[in-house]
GROMACS .gro file of C-alpha atoms in nm:
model
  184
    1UNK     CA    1   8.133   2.504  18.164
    2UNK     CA    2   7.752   2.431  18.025
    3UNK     CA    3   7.913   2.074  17.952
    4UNK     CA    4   8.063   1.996  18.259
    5UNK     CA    5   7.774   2.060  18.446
    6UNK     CA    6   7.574   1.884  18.219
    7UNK     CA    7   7.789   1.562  18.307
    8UNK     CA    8   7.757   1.591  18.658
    9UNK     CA    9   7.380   1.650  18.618
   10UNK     CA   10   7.381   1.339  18.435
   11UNK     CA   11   7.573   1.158  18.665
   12UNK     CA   12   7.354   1.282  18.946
   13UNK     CA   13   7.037   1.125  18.793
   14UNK     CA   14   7.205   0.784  18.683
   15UNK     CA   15   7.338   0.527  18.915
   16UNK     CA   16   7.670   0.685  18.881
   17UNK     CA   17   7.899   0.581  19.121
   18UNK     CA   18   7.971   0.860  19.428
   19UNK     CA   19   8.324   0.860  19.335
   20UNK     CA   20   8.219   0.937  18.950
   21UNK     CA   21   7.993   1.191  19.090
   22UNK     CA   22   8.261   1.365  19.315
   23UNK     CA   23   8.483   1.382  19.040
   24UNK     CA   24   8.276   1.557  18.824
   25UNK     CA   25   8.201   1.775  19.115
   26UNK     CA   26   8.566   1.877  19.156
   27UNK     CA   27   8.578   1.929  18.754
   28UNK     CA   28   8.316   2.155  18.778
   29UNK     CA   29   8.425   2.336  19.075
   30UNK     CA   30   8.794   2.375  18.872
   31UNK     CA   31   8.629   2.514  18.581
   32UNK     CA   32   8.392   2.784  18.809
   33UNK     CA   33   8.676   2.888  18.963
   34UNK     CA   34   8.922   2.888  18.642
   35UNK     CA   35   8.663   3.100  18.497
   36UNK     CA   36   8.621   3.350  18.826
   37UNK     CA   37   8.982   3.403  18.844
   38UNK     CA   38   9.000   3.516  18.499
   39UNK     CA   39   8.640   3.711  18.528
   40UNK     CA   40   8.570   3.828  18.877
   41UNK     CA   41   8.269   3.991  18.752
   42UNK     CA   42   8.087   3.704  18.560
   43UNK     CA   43   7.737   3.691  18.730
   44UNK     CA   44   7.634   3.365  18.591
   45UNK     CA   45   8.010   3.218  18.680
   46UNK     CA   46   7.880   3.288  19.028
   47UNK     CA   47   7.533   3.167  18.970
   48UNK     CA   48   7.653   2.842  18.812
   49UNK     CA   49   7.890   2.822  19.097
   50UNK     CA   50   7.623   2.825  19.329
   51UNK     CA   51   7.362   2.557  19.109
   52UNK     CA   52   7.626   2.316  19.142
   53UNK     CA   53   7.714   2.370  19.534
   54UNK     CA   54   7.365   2.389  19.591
   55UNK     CA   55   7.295   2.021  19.442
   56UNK     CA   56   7.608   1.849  19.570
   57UNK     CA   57   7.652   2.016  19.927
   58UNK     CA   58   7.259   2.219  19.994
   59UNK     CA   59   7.183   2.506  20.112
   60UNK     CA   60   7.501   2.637  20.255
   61UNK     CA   61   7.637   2.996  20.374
   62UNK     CA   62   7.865   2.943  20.070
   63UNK     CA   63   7.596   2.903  19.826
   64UNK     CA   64   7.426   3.243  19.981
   65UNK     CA   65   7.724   3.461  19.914
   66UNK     CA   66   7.753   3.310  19.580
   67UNK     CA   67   7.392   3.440  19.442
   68UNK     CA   68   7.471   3.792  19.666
   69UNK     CA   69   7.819   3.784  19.430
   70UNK     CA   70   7.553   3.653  19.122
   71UNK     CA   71   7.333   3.926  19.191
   72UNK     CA   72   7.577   4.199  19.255
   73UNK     CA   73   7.766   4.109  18.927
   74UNK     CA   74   7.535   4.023  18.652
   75UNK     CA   75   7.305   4.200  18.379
   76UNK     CA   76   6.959   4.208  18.417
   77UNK     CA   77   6.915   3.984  18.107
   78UNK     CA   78   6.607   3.750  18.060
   79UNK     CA   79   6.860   3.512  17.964
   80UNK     CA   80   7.013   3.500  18.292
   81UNK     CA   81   6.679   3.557  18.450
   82UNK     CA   82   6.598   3.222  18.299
   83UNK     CA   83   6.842   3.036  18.491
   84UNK     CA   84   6.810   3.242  18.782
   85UNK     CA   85   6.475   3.221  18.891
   86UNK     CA   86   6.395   2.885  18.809
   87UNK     CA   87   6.716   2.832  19.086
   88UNK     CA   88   6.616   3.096  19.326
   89UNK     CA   89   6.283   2.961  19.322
   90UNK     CA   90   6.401   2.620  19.504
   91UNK     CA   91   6.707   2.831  19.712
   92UNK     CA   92   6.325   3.042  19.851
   93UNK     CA   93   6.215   2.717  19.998
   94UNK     CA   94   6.506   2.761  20.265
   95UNK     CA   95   6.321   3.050  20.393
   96UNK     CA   96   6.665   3.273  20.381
   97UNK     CA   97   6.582   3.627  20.339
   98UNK     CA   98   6.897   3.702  20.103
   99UNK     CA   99   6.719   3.377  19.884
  100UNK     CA  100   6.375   3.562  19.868
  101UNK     CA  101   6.522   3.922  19.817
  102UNK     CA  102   6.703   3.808  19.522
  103UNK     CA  103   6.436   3.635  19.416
  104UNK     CA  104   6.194   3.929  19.429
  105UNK     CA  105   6.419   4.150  19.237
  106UNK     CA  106   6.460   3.938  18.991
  107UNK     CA  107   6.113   3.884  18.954
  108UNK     CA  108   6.035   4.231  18.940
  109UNK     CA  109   6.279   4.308  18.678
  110UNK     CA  110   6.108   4.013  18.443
  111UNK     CA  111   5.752   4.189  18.504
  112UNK     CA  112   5.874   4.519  18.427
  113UNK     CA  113   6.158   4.482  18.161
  114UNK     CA  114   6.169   4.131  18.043
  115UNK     CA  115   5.973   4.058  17.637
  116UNK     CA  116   5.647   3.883  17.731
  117UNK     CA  117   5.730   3.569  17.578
  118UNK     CA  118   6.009   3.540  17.844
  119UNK     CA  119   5.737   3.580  18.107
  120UNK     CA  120   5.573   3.338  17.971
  121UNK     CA  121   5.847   3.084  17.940
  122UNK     CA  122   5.970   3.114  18.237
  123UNK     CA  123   5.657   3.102  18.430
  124UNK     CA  124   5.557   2.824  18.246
  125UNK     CA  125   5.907   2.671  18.320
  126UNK     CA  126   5.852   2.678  18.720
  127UNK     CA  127   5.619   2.396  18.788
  128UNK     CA  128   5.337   2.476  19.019
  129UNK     CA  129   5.477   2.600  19.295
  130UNK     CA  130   5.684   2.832  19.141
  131UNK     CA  131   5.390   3.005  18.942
  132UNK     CA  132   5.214   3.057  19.309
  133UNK     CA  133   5.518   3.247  19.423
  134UNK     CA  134   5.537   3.488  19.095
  135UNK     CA  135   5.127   3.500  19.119
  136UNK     CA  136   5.192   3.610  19.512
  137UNK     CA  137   5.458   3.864  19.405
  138UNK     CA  138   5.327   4.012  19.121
  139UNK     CA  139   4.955   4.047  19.296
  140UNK     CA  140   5.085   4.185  19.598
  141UNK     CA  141   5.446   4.211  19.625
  142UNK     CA  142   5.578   4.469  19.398
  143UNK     CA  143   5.331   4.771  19.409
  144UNK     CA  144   5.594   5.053  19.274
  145UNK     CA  145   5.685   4.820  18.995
  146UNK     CA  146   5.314   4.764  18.875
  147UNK     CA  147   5.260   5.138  18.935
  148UNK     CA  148   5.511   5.210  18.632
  149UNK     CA  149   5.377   4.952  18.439
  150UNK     CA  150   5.210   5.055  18.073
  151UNK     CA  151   4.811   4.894  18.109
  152UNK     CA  152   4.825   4.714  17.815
  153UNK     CA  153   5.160   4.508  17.971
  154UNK     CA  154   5.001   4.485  18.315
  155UNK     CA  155   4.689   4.358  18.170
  156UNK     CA  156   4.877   4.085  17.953
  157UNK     CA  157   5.090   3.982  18.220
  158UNK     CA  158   4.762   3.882  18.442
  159UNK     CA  159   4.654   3.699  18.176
  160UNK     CA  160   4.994   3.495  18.173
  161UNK     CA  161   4.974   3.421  18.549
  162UNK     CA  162   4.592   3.333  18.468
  163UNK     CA  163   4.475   3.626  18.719
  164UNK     CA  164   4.177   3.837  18.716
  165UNK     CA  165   4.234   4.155  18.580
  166UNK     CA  166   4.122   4.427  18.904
  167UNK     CA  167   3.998   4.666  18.624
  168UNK     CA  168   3.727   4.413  18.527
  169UNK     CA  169   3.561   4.393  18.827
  170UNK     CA  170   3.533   4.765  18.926
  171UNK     CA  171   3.340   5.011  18.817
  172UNK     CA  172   3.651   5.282  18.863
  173UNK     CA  173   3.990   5.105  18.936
  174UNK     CA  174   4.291   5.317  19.010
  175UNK     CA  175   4.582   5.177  18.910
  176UNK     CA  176   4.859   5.347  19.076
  177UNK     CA  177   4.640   5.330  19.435
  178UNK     CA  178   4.575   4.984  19.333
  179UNK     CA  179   4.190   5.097  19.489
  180UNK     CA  180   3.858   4.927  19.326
  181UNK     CA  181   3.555   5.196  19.350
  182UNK     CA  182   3.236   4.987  19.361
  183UNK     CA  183   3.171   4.640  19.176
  184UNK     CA  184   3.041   4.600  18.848
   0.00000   0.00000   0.00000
């Protein structure tokens, strides 16, 4: 499958031909759904199904219920998360609410689960516009999920996203209430 859709990628960036290029499309498409026949439940079979209709066709109702299957279906793995985000990060330019949900949990379970060298690649990985929207939600977004957070990891993973650690500025900072008390 990784092939395949490797091909078309390739053929997508070359002067391929649109019939080459449809071709591989329908190859892919035949292996996605070879693969989901045999393995309903394969998250990133439904994820990969939905890069590929994504880049050939855009952002259509069918790719929406294929990251809602993706979602539903796979592990919370960093990496899947790897793929995912990096994807869901372009689908949240659509403005779709089902697009930015996903994207949120996923991006909450990399802050609070994921090794911190997968934080880093991946926000590294996301180009600019895709760090402001994992600065946004980890700053603001997610206030249960920083809550839980040990605050040695919270501290580190400001320093990935190059923010300002809140503690440093306050004289008292409350964590959980996310409240400053008074400025150093």
């Amino acid at each position: 499958m990784t092939v395949k859709l490797a091909v078309l990628e390739h053929r997508l960036l070359t002067t391929a031909s649109t019939e080459t290029v449809n071709q591989s499309y329908i190859v892919v498409k035949q292996g996605i759904r070879h693969l989901l026949s045999c393995f309903p439940l394969n998250g990133n079979g439904w994820m990969r199904s939905a890069m590929s209709t994504m880049r050939m066709e855009g952002p259509t109702e069918s790719v929406m219920h294929e990251v809602e299957l993706s979602e539903l279906t796979s592990p919370r793995e960093g990496w899947l998360l790897g793929s995912r985000i990096p994807f869901l990060i372009s689908l949240s330019q659509t403005q779709d609410p089902r697009a930015i949900e996903a994207l949120n949990n996923d991006l909450d379970t990399l802050f609070r689960w994921m090794p911190e060298w997968q934080v880093r690649a991946i926000f590294e990985a996301v180009g600019d516009y895709g760090k402001s929207i994992m600065r946004a939600r980890f700053s603001a977004g997610n206030a249960d999920v920083i809550a839980a957070m040990d605050p040695d990891r919270l501290e580190l993973l400001y320093r990935i996203m190059g923010l300002k650690f809140p503690e440093k500025d306050c004289a008292r900072y409350f964590r959980r209430l996310k409240t400053c008390v008074g400025r150093r």
